[in-house]
Tab-separated table of C-alpha atoms in Angstrom:
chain	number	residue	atom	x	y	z
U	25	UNK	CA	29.646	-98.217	0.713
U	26	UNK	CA	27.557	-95.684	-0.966
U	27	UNK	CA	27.027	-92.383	0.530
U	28	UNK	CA	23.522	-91.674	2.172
U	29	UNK	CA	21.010	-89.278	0.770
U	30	UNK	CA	20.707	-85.767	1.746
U	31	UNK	CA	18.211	-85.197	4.567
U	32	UNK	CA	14.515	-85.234	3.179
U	33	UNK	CA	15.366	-86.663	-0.704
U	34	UNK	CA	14.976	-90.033	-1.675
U	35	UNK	CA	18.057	-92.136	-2.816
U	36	UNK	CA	18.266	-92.540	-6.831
U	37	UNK	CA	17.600	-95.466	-8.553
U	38	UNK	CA	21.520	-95.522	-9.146
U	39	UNK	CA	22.130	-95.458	-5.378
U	40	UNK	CA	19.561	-98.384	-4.975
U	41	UNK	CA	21.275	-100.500	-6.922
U	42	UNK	CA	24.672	-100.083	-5.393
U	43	UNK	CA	23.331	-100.435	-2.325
U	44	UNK	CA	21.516	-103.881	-3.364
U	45	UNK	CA	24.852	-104.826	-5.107
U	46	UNK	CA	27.072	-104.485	-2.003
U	47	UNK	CA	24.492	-106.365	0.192
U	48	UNK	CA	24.644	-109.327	-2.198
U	49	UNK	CA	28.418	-109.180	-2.252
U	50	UNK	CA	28.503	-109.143	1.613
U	51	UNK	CA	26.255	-111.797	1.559
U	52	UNK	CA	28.200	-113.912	-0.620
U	53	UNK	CA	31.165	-112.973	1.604
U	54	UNK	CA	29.552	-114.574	4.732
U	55	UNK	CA	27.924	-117.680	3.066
U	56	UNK	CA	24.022	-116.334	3.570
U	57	UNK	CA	20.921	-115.629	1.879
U	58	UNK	CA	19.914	-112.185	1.446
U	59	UNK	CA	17.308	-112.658	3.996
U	60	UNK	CA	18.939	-114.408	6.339
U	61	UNK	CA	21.719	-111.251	6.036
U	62	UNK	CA	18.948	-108.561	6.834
U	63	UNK	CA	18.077	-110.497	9.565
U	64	UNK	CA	21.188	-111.264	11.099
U	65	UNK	CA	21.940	-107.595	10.427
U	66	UNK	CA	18.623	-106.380	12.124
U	67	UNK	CA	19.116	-108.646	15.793
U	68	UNK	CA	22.213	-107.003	15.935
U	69	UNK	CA	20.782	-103.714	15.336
U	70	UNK	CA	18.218	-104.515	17.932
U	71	UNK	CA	20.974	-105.559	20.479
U	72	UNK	CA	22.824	-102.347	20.072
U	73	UNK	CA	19.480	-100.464	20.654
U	74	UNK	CA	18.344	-102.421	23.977
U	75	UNK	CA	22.395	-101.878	25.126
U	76	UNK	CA	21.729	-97.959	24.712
U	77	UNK	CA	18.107	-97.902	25.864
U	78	UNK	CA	16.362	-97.056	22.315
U	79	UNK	CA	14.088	-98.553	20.829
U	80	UNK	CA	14.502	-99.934	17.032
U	81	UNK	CA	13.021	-97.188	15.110
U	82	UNK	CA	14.589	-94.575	17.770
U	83	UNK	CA	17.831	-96.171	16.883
U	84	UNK	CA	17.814	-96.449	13.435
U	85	UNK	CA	17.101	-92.568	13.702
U	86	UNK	CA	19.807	-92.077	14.964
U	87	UNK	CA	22.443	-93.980	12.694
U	88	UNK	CA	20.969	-91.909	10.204
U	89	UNK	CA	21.883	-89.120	11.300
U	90	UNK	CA	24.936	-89.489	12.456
U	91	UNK	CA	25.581	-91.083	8.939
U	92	UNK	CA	24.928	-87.802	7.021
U	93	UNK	CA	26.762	-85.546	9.598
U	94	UNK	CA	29.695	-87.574	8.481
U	95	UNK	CA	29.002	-87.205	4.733
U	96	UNK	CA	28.246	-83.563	5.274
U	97	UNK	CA	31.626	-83.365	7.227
U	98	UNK	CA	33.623	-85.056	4.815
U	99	UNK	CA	32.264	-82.914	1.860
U	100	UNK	CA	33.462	-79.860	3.787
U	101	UNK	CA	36.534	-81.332	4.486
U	102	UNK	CA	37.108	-82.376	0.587
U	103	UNK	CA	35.821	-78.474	-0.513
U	104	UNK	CA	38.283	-77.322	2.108
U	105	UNK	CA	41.447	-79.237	0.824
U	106	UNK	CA	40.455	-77.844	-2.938
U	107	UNK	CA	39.919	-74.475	-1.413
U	108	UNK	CA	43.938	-74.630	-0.096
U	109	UNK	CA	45.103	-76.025	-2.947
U	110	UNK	CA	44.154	-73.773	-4.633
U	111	UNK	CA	45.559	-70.733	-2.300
U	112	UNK	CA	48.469	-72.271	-2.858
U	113	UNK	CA	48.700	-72.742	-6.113
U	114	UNK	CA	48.086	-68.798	-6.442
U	115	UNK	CA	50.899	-67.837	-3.859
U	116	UNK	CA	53.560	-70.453	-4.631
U	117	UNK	CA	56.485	-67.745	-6.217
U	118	UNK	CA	56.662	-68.667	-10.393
U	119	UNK	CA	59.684	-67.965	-12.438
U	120	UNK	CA	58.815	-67.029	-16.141
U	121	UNK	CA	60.462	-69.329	-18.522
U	122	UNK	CA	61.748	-69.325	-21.614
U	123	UNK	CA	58.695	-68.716	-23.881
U	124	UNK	CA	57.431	-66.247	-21.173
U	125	UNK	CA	55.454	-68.706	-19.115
U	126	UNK	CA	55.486	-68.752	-15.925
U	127	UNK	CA	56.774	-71.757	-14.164
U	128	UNK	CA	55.874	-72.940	-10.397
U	129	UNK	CA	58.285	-72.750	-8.086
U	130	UNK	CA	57.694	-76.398	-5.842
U	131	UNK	CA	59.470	-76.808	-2.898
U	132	UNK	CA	62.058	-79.665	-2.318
U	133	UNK	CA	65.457	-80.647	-2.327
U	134	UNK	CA	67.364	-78.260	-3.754
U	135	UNK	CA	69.272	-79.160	-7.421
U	136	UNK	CA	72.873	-79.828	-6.686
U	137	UNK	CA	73.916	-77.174	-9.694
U	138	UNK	CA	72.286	-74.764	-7.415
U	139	UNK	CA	73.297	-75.539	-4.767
U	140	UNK	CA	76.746	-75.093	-6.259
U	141	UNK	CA	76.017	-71.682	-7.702
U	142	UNK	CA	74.733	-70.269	-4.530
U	143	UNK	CA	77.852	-71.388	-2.927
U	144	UNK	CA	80.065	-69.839	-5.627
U	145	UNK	CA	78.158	-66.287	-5.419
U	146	UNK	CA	78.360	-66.355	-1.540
U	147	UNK	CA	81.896	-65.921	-1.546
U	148	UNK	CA	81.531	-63.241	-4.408
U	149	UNK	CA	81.778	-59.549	-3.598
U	150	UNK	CA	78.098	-58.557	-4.940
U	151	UNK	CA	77.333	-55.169	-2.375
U	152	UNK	CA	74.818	-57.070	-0.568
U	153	UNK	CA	72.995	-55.153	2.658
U	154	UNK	CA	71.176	-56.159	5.110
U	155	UNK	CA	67.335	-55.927	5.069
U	156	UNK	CA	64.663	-57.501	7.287
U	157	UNK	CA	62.382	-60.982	5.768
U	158	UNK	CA	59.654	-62.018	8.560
U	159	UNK	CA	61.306	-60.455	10.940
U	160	UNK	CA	64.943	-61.903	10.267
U	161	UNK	CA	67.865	-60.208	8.979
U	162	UNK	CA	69.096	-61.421	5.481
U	163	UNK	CA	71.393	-60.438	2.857
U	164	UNK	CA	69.687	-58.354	-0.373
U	165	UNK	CA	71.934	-57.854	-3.669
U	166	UNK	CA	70.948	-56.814	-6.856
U	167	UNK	CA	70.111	-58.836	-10.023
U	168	UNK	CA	73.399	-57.302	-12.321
U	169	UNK	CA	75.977	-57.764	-9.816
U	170	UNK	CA	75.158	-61.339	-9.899
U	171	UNK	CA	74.868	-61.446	-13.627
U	172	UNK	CA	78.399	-59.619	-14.057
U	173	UNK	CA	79.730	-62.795	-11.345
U	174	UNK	CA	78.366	-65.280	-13.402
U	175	UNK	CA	79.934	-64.039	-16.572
U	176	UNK	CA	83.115	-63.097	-15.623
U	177	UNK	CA	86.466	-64.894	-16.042
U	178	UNK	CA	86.265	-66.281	-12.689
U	179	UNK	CA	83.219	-68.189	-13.528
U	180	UNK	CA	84.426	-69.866	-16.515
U	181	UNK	CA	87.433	-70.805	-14.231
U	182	UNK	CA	85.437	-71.815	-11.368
U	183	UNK	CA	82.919	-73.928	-14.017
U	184	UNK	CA	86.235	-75.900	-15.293
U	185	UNK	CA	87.294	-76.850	-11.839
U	186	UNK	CA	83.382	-77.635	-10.284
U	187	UNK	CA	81.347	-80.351	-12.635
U	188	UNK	CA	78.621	-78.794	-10.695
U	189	UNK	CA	78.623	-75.469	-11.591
U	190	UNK	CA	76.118	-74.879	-15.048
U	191	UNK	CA	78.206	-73.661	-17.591
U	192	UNK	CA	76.922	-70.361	-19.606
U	193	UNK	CA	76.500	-71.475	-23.258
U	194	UNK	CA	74.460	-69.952	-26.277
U	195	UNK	CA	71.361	-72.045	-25.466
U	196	UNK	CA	71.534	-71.708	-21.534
U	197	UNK	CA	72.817	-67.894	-21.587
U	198	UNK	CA	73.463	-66.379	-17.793
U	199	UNK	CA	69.478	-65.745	-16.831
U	200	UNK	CA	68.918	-69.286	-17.572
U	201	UNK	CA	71.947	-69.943	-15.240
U	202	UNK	CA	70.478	-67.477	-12.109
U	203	UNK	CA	67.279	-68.952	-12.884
U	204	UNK	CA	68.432	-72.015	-10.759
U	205	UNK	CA	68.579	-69.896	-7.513
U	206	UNK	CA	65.182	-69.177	-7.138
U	207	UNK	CA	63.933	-72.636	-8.908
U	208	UNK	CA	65.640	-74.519	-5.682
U	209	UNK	CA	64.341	-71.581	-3.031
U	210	UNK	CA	67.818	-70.305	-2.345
U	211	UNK	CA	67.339	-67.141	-3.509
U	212	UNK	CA	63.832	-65.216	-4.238
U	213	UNK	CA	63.093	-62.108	-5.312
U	214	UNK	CA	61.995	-59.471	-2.920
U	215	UNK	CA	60.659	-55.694	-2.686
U	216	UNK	CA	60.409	-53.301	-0.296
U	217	UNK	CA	57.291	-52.842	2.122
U	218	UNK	CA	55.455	-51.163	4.574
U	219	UNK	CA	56.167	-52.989	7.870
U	220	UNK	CA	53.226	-51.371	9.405
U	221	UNK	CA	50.746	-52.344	6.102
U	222	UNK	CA	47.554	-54.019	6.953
U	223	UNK	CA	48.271	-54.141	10.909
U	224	UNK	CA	45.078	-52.140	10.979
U	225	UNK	CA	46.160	-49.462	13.523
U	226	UNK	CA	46.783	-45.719	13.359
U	227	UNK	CA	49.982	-44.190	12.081
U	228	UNK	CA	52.238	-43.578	14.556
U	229	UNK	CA	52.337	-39.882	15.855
U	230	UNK	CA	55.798	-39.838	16.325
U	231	UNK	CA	58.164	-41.229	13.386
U	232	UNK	CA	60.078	-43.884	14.616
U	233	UNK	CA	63.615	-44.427	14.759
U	234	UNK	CA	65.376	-46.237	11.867
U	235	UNK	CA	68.081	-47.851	10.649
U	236	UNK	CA	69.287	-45.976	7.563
U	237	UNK	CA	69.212	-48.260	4.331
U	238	UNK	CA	67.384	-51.160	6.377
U	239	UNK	CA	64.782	-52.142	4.096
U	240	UNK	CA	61.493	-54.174	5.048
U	241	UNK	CA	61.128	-56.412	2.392
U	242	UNK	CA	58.358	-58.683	1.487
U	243	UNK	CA	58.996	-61.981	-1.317
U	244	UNK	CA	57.476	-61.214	-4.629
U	245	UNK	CA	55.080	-64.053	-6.399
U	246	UNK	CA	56.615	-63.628	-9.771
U	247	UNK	CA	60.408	-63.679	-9.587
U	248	UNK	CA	61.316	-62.035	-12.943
U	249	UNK	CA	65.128	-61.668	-13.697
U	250	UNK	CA	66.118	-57.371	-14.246
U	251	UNK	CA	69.164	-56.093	-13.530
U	252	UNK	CA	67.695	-53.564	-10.928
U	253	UNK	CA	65.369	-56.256	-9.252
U	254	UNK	CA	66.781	-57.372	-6.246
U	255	UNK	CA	66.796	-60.738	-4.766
U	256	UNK	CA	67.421	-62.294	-0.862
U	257	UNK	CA	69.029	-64.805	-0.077
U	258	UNK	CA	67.723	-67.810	1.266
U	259	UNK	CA	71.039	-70.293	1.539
U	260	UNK	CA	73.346	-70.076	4.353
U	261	UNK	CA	75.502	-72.347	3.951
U	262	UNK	CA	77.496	-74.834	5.277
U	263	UNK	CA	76.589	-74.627	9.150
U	264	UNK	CA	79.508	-76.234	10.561
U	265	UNK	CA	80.201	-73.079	12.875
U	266	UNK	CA	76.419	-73.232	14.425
U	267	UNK	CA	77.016	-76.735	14.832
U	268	UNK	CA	80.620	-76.170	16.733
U	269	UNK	CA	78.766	-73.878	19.095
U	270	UNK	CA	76.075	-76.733	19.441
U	271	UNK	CA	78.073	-79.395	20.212
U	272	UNK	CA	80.300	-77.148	22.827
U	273	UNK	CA	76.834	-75.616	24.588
U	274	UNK	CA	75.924	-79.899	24.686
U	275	UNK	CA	79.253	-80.458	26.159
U	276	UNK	CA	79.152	-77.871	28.361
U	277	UNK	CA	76.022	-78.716	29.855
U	278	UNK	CA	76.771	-82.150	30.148
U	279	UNK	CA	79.577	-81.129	31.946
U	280	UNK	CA	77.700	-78.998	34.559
U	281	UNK	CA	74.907	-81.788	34.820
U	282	UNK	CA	78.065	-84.816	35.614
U	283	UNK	CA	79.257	-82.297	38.546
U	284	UNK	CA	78.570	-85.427	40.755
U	285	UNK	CA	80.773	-87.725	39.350
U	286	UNK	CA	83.857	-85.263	38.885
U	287	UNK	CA	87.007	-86.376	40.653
U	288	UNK	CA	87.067	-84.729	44.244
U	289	UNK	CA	90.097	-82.821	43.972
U	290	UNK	CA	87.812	-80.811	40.880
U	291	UNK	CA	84.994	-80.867	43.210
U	292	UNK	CA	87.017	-78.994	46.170
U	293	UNK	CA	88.462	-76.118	43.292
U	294	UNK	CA	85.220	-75.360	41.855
U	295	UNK	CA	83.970	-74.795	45.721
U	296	UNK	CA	86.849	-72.694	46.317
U	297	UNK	CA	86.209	-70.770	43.057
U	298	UNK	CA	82.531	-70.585	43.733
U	299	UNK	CA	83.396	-68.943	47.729
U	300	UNK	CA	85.742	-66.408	45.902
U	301	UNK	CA	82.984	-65.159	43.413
U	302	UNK	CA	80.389	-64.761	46.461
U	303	UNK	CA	83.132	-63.222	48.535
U	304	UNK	CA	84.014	-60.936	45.746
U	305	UNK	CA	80.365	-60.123	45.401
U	306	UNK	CA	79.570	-59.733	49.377
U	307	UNK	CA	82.971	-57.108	49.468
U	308	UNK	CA	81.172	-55.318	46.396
U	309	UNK	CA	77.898	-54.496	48.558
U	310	UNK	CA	79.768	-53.855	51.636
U	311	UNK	CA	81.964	-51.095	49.787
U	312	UNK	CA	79.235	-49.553	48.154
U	313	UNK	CA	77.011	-49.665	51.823
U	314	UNK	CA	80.049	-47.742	53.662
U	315	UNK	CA	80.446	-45.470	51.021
U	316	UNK	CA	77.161	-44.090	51.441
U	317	UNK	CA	77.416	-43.931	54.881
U	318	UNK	CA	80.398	-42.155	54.674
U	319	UNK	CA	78.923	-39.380	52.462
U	320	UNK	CA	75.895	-39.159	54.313
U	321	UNK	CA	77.575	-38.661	57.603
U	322	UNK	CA	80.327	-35.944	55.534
U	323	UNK	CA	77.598	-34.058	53.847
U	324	UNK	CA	76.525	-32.528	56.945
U	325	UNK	CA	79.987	-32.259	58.999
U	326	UNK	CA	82.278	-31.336	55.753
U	327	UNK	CA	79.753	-30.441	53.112
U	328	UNK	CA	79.568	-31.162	50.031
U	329	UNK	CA	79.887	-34.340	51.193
U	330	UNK	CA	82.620	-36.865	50.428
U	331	UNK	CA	82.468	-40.205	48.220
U	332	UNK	CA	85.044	-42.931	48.423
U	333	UNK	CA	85.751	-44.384	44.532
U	334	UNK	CA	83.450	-41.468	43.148
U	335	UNK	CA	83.360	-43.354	39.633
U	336	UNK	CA	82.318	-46.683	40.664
U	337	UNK	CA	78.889	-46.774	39.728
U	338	UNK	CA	79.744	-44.515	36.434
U	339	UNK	CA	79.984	-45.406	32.697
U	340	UNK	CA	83.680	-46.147	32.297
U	341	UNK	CA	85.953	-49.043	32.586
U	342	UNK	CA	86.926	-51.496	35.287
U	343	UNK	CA	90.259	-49.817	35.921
U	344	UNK	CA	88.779	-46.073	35.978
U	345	UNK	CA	86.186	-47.501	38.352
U	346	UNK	CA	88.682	-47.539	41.415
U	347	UNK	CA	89.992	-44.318	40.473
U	348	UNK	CA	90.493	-41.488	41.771
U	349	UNK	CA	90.281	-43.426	45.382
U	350	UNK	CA	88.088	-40.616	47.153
U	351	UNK	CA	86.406	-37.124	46.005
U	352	UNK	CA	84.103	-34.351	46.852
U	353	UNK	CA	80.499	-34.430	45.984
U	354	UNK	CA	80.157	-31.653	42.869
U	355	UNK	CA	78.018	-29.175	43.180
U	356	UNK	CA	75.396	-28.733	40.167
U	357	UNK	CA	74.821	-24.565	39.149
U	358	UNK	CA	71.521	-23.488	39.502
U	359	UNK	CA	70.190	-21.585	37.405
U	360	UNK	CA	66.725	-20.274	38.649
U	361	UNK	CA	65.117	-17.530	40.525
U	362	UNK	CA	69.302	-16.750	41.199
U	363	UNK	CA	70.419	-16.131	37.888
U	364	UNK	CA	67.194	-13.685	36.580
U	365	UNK	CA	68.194	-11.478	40.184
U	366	UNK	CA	71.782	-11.565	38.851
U	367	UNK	CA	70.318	-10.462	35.444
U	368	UNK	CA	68.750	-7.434	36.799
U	369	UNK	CA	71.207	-6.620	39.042
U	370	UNK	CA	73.786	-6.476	36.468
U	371	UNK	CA	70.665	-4.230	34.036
U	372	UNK	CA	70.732	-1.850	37.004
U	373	UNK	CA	74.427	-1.731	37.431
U	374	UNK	CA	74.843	-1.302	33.709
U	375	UNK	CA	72.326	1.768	33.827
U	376	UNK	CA	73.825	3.626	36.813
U	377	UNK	CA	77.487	3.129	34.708
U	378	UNK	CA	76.000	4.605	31.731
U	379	UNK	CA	74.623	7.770	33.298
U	380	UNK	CA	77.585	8.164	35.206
U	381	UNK	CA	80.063	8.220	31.929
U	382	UNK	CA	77.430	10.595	29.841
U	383	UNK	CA	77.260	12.861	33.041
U	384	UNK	CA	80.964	12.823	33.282
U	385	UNK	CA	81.520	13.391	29.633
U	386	UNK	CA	78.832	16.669	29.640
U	387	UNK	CA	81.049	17.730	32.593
U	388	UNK	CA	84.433	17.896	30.636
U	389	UNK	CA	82.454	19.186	27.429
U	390	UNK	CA	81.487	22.295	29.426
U	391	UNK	CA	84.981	22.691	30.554
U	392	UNK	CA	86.443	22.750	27.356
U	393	UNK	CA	88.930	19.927	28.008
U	394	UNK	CA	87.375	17.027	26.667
U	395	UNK	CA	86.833	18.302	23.563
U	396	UNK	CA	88.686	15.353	21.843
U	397	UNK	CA	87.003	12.787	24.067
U	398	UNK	CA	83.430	14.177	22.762
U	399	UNK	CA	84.306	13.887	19.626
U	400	UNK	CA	85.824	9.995	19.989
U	401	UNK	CA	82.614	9.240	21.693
U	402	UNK	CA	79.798	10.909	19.784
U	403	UNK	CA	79.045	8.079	17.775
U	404	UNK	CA	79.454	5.207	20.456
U	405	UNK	CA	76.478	3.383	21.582
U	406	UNK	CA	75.872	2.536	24.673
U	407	UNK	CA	77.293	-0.568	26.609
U	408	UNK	CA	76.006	-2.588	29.293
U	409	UNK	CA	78.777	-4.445	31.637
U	410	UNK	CA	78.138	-7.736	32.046
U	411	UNK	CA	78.095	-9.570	35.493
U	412	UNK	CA	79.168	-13.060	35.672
U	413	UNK	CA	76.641	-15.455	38.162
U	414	UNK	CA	78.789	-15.522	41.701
């Protein structure tokens, strides 16, 4: 049916006669006149109107506008889907071709030759590291090292034994080849970034810890192919080990859930298991509870105070835990008010041993018999003793 008019214009003479045309046709349709259509299609109208308490005009009001709500809807919906199509036309990555244009990268199943390639390079030794895509760790390498796999000797072997693998030729040379990656979304070109960039908050004050060589890295609209580009990689794989570990956590649970129906002589071990764990638990916190009360009552009769398996709540293994079996609470130096009275005490002992060697040493030079000592010592500076803390 044709649209409706905007609010407050007049439909066109174009509109009018689509309108007249589909009338006849639905006429025609139900065997009627015109006229005996319109009125058919006004007692219904009517009905509807006495069923929601309106009158005729009130009602026809009303269809009205509910009729261009849904034509202005629909427009916005239509200038909305162009709108994204459009965003995504912009942001979908493009690999330049072999003129130099630039050719959309559309997702999809992946091609089978690269899908083969990828597989090949995986088990290659190209120096990839580890950097961080959207928050998940992936592997980076560089353009070359790929390059220098895919036109080595091994290749050409490796392209003789796989149909699959695209064979470097004259008219598809090896960027051609590596082109495929990125075509099929298994491997896209990336750069580093600012993790941080366009969050919208202050710099931190502090720098933050990080991982050396962990790059941030954000994917790249046009994936050019340079030797010192780098590229991620999207394809992991066969996932046969992820699937393993799936199928045993399935199991596993399954397992746990059937507990009901195991046999009863199963039933009666995993009790007995299940008593020993809690009783080895329960003898855990009843060791460490007496060994506190022990040291609380021993730090007061036999200070320091006395522990019983000193090490078991320390940072070593399960062995060195239980040994030794008992020890003495150690006593942690203090260095405070103590140390600065030591300090001076030892300045004014130091003093008083000073004056006493330069008095003694005046003493023997008046007497004549230290004359050899004078000399030894007339160039010697002074030194202060140092006292040890007690």
């Amino acid at each position: 049916m044709a649209a409706p008019p905007p609010a407050g214009q007049q439909p066109t003479p174009q509109q009018m006669a689509q309108m007249q045309q589909q009338l006849a046709m639905e006429a025609a349709r139900q065997g009627l006149t015109i006229p005996q259509l319109q009125a058919k299609q006004r007692a219904q109208l009517e009905a509807e109107a006495k069923k929601e308490g309106l009158t005729f005009p009130q009602y026809i009001e009303k269809l009205r506008s509910a009729a261009r709500e849904n034509h202005q809807k629909a427009q916005e919906k239509a200038a909305l889907q162009a709108q994204q199509q459009a965003l995504q036309g912009q942001g979908q990555p493009q690999v330049q071709g072999q003129q130099g244009q630039q050719v959309p990268v559309t997702p999809g199943a992946p091609d089978p030759k690269a899908q083969a390639l990828a597989k090949w390079l995986r088990g290659q030794n190209l120096k990839t590291r580890t950097c961080i895509l959207n928050g998940q760790r992936k592997d980076m390498f560089r353009v070359k090292r790929a390059l220098r796999a895919i036109e080595s000797e091994a290749y050409t072997k490796a392209c003789a034994k796989n149909p699959l693998l695209p064979s470097v030729t004259p008219q598809t040379p090896k960027a051609e080849v590596f082109k495929l990656l990125p075509l099929s979304l298994l491997a896209l070109r990336v750069s580093k970034s600012d993790p941080h960039a366009g969050h919208g908050h202050a710099p931190p004050t502090k720098p933050q810890k990080r991982i050396k060589g962990l790059w941030t890295v954000k994917i790249e609209q046009q994936q050019d192919i340079f030797d010192d580009l780098h590229y991620v990689w999207l394809y992991e794989g066969p996932q046969w080990r992820m699937k393993l570990y799936a199928v045993g956590a399935l199991i596993l649970i399954m397992t746990v859930v059937m507990f009901p129906l195991w046999p009863v002589t199963l039933r009666i071990g995993v009790w007995y298991l299940s008593m020993g764990f809690l009783g080895l638990i329960g003898l855990f916190f009843a060791m460490a509870i007496v060994r506190l009360i022990l040291f609380c009552v021993t730090v007061f009769t036999v200070p320091p105070g006395l522990w019983l398996y000193p090490n078991l709540f320390e940072d070593v293994g399960f062995f060195d835990s239980f040994r030794p079996v008992w020890g003495w609470q150690e006593e942690k130096k203090k260095k405070g008010k103590k140390s600065k009275k030591v300090g001076k005490e030892g300045e004014e002992k130091g003093g008083k041993a000073i004056e006493a060697r330069s008095t003694a040493t005046e003493n023997e030079t008046a007497n004549g018999s230290g004359g050899d000592v004078s000399k030894r010592h007339a160039h010697a500076a002074p030194r202060v003793e140092e006292v040890e803390d007690e």
